[in-house]
mmCIF file of C-alpha atoms and ligand atoms in Angstrom:
data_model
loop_
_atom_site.group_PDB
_atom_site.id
_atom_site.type_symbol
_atom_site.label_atom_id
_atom_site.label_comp_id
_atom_site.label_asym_id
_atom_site.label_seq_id
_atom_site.Cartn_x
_atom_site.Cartn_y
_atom_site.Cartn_z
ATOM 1 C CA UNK X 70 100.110 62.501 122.234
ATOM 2 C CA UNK X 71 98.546 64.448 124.974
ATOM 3 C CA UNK X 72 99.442 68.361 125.058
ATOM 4 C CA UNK X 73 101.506 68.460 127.796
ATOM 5 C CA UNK X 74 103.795 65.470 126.787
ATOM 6 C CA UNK X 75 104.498 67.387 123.039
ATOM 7 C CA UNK X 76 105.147 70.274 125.535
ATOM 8 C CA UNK X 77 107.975 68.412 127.246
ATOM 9 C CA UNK X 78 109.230 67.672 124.241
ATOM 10 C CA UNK X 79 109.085 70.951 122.495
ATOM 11 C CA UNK X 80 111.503 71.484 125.641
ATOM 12 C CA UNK X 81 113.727 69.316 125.311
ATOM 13 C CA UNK X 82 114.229 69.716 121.717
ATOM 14 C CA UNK X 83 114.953 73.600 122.277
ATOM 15 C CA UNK X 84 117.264 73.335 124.437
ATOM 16 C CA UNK X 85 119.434 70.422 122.129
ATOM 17 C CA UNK X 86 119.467 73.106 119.130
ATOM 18 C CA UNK X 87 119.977 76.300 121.282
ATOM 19 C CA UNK X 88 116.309 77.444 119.907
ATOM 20 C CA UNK X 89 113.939 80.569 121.607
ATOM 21 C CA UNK X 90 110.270 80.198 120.847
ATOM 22 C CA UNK X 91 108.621 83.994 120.141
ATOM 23 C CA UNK X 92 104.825 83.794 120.311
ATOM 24 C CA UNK X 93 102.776 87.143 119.503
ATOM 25 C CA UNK X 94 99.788 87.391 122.159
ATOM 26 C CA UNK X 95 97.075 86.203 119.327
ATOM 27 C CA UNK X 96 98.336 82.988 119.360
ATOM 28 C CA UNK X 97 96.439 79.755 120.637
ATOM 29 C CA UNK X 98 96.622 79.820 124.332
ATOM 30 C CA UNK X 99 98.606 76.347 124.306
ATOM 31 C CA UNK X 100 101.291 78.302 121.920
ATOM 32 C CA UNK X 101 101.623 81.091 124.251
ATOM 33 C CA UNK X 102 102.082 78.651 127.021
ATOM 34 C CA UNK X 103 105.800 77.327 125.524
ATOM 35 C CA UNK X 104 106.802 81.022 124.870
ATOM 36 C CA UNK X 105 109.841 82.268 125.677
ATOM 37 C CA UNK X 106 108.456 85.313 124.931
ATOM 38 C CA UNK X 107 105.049 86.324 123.869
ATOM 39 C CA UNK X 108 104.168 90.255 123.206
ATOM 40 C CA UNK X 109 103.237 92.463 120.486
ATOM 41 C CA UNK X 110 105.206 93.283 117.457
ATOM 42 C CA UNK X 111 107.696 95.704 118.791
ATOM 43 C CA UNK X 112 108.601 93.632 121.675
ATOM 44 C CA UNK X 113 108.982 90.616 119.153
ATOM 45 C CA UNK X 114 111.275 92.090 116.956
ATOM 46 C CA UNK X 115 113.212 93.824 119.807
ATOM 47 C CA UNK X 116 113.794 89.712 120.861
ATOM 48 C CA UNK X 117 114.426 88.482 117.860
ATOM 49 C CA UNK X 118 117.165 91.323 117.108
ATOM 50 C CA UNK X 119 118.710 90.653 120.494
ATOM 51 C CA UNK X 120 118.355 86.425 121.009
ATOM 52 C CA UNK X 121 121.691 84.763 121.178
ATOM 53 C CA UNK X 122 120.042 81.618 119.936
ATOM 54 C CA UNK X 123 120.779 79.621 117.077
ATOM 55 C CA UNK X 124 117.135 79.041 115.595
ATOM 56 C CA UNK X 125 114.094 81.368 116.044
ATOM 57 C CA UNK X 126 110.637 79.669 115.790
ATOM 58 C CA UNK X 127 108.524 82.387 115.451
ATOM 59 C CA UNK X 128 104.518 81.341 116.119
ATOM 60 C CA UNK X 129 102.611 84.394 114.866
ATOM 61 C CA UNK X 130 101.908 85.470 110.847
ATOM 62 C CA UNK X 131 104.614 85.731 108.051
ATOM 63 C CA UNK X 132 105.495 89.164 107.749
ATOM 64 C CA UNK X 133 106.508 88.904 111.836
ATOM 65 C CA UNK X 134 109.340 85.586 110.597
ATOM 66 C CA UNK X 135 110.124 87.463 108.230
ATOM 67 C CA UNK X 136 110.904 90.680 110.268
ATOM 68 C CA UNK X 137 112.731 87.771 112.625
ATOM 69 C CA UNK X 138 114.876 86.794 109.384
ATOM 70 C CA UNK X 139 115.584 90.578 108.431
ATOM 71 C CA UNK X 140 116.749 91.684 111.871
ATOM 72 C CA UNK X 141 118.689 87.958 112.423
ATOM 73 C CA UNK X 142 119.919 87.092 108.704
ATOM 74 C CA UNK X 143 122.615 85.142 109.944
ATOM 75 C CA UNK X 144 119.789 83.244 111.989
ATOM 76 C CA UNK X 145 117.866 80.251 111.033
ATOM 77 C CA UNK X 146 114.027 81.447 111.445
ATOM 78 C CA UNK X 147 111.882 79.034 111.392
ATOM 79 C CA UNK X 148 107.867 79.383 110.773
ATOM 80 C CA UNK X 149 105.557 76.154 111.807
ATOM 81 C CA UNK X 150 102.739 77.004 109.543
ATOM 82 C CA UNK X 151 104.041 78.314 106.240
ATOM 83 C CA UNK X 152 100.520 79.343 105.293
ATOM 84 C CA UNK X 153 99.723 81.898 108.472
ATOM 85 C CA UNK X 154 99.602 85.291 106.303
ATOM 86 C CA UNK X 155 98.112 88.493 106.825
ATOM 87 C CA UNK X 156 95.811 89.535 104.693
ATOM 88 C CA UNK X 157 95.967 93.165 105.428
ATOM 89 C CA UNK X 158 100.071 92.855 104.258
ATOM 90 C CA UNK X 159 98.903 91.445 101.445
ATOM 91 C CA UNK X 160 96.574 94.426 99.880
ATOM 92 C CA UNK X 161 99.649 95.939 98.524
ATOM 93 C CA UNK X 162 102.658 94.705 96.635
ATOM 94 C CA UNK X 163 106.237 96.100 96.256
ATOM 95 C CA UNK X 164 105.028 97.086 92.514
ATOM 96 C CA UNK X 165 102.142 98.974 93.647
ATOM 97 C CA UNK X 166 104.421 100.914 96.593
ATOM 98 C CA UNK X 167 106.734 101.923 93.473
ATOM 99 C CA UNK X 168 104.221 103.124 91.392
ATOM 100 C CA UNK X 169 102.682 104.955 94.413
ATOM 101 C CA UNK X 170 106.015 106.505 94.580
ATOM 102 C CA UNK X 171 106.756 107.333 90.940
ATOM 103 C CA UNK X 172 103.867 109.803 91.536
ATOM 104 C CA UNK X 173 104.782 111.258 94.908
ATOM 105 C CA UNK X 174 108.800 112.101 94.275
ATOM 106 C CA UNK X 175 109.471 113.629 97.194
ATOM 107 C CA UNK X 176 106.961 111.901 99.764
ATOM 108 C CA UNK X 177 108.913 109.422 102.647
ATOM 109 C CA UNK X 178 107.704 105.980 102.749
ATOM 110 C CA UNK X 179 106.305 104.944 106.470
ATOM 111 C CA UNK X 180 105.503 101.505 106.537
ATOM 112 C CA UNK X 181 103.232 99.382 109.007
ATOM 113 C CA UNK X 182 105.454 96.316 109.983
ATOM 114 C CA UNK X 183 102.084 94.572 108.914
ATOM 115 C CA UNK X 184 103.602 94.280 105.372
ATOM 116 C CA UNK X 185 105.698 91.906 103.441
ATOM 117 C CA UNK X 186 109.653 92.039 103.079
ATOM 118 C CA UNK X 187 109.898 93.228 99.748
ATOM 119 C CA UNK X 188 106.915 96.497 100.549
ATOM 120 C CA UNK X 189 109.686 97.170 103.780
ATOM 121 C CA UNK X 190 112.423 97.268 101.308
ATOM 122 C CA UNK X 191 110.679 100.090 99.340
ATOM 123 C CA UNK X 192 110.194 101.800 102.765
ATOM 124 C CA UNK X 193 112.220 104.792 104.280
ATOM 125 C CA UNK X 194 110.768 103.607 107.977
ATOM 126 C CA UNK X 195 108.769 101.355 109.485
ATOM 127 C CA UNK X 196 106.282 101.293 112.396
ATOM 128 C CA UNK X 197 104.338 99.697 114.675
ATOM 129 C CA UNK X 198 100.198 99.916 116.352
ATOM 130 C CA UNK X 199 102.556 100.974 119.487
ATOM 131 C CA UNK X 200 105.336 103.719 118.077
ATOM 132 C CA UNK X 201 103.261 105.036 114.567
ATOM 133 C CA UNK X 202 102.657 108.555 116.347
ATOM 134 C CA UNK X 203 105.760 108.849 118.398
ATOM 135 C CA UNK X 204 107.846 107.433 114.851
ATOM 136 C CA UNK X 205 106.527 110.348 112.919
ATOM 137 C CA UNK X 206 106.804 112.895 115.434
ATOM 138 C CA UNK X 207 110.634 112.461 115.149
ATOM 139 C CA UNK X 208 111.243 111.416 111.876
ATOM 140 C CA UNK X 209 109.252 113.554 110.401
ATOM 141 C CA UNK X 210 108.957 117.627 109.646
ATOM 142 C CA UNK X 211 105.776 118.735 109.884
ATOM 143 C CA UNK X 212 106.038 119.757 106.050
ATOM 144 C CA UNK X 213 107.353 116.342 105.032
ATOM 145 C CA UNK X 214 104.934 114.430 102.226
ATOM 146 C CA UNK X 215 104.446 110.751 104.108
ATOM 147 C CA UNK X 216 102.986 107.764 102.330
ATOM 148 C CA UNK X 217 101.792 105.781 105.418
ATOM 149 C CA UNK X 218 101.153 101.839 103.782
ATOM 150 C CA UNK X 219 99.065 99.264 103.715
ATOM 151 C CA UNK X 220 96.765 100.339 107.497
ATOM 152 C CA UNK X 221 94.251 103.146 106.093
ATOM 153 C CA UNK X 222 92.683 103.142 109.830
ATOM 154 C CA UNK X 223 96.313 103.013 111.336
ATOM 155 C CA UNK X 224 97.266 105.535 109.609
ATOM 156 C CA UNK X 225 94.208 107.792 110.004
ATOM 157 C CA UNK X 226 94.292 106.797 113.896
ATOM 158 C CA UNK X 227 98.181 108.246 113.572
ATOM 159 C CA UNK X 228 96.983 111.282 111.833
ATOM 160 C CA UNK X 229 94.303 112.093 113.751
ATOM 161 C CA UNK X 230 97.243 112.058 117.116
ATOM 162 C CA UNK X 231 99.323 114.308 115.349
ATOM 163 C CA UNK X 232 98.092 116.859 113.309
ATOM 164 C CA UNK X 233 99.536 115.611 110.204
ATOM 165 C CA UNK X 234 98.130 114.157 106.708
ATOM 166 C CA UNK X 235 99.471 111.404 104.706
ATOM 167 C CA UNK X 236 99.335 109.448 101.665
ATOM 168 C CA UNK X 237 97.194 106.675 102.653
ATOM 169 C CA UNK X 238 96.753 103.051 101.233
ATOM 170 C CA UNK X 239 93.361 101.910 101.230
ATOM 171 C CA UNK X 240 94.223 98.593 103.325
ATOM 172 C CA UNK X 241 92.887 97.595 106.545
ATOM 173 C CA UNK X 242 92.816 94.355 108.642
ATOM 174 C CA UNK X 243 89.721 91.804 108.176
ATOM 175 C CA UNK X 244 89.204 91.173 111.707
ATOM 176 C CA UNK X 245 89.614 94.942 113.400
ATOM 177 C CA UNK X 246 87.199 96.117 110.369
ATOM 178 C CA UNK X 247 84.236 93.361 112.144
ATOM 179 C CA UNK X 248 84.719 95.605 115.514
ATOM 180 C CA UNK X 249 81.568 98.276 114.721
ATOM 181 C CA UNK X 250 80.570 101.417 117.395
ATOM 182 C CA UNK X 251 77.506 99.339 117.909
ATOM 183 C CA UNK X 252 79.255 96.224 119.421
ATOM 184 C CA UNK X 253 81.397 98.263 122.097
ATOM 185 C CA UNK X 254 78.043 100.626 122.687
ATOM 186 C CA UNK X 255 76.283 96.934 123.113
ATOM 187 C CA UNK X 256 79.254 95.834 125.163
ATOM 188 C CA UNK X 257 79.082 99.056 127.535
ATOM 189 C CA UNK X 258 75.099 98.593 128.399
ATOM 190 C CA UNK X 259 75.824 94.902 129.608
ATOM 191 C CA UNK X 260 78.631 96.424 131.240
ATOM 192 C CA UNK X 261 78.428 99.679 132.369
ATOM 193 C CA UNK X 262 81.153 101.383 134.336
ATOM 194 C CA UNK X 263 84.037 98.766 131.975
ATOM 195 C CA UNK X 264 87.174 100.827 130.247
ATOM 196 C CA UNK X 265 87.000 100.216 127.065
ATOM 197 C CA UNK X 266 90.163 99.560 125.112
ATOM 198 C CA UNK X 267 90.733 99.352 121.169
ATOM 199 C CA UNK X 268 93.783 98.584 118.822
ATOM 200 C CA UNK X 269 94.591 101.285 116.119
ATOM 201 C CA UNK X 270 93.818 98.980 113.492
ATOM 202 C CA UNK X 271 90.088 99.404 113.896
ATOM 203 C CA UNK X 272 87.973 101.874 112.290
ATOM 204 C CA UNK X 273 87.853 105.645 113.353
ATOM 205 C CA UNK X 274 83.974 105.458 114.673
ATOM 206 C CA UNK X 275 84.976 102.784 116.913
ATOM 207 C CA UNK X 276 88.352 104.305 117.948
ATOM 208 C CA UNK X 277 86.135 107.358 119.018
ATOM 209 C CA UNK X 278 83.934 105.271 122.224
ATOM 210 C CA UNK X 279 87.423 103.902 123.435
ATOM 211 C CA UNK X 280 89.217 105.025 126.382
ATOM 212 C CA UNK X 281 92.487 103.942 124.935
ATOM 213 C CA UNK X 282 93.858 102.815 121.842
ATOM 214 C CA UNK X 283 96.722 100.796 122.608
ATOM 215 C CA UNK X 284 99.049 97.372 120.809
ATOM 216 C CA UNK X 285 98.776 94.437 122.450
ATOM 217 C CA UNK X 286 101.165 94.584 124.817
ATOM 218 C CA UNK X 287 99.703 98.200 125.457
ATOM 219 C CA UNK X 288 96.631 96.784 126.480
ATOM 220 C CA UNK X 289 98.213 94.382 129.017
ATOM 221 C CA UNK X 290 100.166 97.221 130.771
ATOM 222 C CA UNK X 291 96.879 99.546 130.495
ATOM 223 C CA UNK X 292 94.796 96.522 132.289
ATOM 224 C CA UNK X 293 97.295 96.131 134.983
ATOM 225 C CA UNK X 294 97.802 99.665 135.791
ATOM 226 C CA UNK X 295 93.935 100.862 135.431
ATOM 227 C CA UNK X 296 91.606 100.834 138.607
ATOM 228 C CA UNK X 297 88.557 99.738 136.579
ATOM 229 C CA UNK X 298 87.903 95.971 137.256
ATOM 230 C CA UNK X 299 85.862 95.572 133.984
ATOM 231 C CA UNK X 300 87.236 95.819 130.780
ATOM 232 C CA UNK X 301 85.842 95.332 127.319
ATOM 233 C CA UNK X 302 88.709 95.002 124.965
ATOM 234 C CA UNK X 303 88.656 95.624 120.837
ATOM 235 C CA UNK X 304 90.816 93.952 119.078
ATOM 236 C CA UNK X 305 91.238 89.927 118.184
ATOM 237 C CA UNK X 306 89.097 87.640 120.884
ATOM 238 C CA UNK X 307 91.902 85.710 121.797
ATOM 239 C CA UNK X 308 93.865 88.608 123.264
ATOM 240 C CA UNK X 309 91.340 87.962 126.521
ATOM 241 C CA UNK X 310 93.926 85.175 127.962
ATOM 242 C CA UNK X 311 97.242 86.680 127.640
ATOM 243 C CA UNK X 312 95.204 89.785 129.252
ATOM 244 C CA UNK X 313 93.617 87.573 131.909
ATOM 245 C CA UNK X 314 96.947 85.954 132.931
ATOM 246 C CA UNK X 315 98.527 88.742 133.727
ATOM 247 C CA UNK X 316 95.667 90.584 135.569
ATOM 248 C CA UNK X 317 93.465 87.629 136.809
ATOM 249 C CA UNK X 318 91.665 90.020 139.459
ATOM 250 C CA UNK X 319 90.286 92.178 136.309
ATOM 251 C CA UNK X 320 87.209 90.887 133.907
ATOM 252 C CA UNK X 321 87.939 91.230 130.301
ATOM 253 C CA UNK X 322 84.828 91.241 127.627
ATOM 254 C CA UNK X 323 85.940 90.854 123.899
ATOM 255 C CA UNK X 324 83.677 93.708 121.963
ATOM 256 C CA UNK X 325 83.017 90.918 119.522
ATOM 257 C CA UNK X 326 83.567 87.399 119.993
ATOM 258 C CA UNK X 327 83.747 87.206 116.003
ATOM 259 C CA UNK X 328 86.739 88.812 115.857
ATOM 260 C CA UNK X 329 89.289 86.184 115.054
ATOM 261 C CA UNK X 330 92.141 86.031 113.078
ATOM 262 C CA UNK X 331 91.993 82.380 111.376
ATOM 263 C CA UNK X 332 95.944 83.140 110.442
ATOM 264 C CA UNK X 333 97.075 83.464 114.308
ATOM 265 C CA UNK X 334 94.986 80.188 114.808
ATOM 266 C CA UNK X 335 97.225 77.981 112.154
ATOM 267 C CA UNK X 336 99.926 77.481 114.615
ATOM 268 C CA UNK X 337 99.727 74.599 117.501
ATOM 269 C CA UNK X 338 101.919 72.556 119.589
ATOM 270 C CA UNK X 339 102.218 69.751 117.021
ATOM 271 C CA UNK X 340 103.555 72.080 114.708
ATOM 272 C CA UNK X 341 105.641 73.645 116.341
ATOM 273 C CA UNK X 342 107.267 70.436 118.024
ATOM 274 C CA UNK X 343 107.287 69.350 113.890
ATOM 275 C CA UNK X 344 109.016 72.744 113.369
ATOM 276 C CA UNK X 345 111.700 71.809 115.498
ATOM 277 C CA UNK X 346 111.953 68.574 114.502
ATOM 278 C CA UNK X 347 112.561 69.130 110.874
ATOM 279 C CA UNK X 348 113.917 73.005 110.901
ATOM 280 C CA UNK X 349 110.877 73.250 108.385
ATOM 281 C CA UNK X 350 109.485 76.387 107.300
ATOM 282 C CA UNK X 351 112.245 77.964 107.368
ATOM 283 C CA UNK X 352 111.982 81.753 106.230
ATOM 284 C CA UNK X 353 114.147 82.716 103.380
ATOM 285 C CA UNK X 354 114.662 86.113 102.020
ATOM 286 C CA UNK X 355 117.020 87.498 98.871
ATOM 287 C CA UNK X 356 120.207 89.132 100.651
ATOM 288 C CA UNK X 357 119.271 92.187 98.630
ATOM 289 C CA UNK X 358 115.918 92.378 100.393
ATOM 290 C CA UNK X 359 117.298 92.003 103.563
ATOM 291 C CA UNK X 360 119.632 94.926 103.192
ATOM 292 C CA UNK X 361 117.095 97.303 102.340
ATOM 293 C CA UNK X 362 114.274 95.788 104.509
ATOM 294 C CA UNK X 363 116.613 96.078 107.839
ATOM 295 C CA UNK X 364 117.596 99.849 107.417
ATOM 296 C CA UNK X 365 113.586 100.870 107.406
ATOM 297 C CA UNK X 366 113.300 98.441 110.243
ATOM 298 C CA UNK X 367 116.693 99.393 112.304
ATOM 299 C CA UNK X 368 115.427 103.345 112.098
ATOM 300 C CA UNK X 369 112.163 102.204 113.936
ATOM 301 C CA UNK X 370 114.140 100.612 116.279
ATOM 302 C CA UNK X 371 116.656 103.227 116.491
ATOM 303 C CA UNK X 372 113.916 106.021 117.342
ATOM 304 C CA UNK X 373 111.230 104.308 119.647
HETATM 305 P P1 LIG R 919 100.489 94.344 117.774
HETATM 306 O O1 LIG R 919 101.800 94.811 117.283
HETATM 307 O O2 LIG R 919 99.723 95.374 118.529
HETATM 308 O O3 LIG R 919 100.635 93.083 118.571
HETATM 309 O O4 LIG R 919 99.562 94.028 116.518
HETATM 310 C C1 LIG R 919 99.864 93.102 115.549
HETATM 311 C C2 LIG R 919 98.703 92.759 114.737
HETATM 312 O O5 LIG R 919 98.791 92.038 113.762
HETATM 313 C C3 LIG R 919 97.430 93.320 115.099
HETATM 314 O O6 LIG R 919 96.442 92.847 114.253
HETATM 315 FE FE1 LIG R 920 96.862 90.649 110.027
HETATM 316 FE FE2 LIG R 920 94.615 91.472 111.186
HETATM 317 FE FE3 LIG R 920 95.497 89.021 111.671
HETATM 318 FE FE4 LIG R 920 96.769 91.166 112.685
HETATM 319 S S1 LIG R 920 94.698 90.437 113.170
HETATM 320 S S2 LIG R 920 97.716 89.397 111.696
HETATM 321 S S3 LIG R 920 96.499 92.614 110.995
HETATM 322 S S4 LIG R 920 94.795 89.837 109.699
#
């Protein structure tokens, strides 16, 4: 079957179970194409706590269904590639979290949304690349012991913005890590005069040449508002079409083409139209879990 005709279908299907399709702006271009909504992690968990539909398929990684399932519970959320993890939510474990805060008794737990449902439901908050420094700013006294888990660069990036120290994890993502100073300093010689544009989850050095440091759905805003035409962009490669769609005048350079995440790639239209088909993966979590996941993920919600 040819692309567009499981397209038509993936239509029709949707609209005979009352279904919205969220697709985060890593996905395969083809994925993004069905969206009902694409964006970053913020805006996708805004949708999916808002949707009035009956089934959410959710193309993106894990922990992001699963933040569908703990914001929807009465929902059915539905994954189409069971296997699209994260690896950087996987470097820590609700175990390890509790340990971590057996030793740190009075320290609040600030959690990257990057993490699995049972490290949320350890959490006191949650945040995302595009709210960390505006979520501890209000949450937080400026005397308050944080643990910030599992981003060490996220969290140093949201330290470094405001003044504070925290607990850190010693996780990071796989693919930001690849993004070195010398590939945007090799990027900015081809290209000289070209913004340069970063997420938070890379590391500090390279943080330091960018002109912003933005989510993804920061870094579409930032290209359509900015007056430079050129644009080098750090974060995942793929993030040059959503970015070129919705400011085709501007030229976008990925800092490394290397930078992929093979997770984001798992998902694509035959999957999905499977997903729909059979209402297969669907995300289950324990009721307890959901409970105590949703409150750390409601006060994020609640404050940005
Ligand atoms: P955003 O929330 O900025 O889309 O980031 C999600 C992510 O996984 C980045 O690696
Ligand atoms: Fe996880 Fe990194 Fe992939 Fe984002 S890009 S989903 S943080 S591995």
């Amino acid at each position: 079957m040819k692309n567009k005709e499981i397209a038509e279908k993936i239509q029709r299907l949707k609209k005979e179970k009352n279904a919205v399709i969220l697709v985060h702006n890593y996905q395969n271009p083809e994925v993004q194409d069905i969206a009902d909504f694409l964006g970053d992690s913020l805006g996708l968990s805004r949708k999916a706590a808002t949707t009035d539909a009956d089934i959410i398929v959710f193309c993106g990684v894990y922990f992001m269904a699963e933040t569908a399932k703990i914001l929807s519970p009465q929902k059915k959320v539905i994954i189409p590639d069971k296997n699209s993890g994260c690896p950087m939510a996987d470097m820590i474990t609700k175990e390890q979290l509790t340990e971590l805060k057996k030793k740190h008794l009075k320290a609040k737990v600030l959690t990257y949304v990057n993490s699995s449902a049972q490290v949320k439901s350890e959490s006191d908050l949650c945040c995302t690349s595009s709210n960390s420094v505006k979520v501890v700013e209000v949450a937080f006294r400026k005397n308050q012991e944080v643990i910030f888990v599992p981003d060490k660069y996220l969290a140093q990036y949201t330290a470094s913005r405001t003044g504070r120290k925290f607990i850190i994890w010693q996780g990071y993502c796989p693919t930001h890590a690849k993004i070195m100073p010398e590939d945007i300093k090799k990027q900015k010689k081809i290209h000289p005069g070209a913004k340069v544009m970063v997420h938070p989850e890379c590391r500090p050095e390279t943080i330091k040449l960018a002109d912003a440091a933005l989510s993804t759905s920061g870094m579409i805003k930032f290209a359509k508002e900015t007056d430079a035409k050129d644009i080098i962009v750090g974060t995942e490669a793929g993030m040059v079409y959503p970015l070129k769609k919705e400011a085709p005048k501007k030229n976008f350079y990925p800092a490394k083409e290397e930078a992929t995440c093979p997770n984001m790639k798992k998902t694509n239209l035959e999957k999905v139209l499977w997903a729909l088909e059979d209402l297969s993966y669907e995300v289950k979590i324990d009721n307890e879990i959901i409970q105590k996941g949703q409150k750390s993920i409601q006060a994020m919600l609640d404050l940005s």
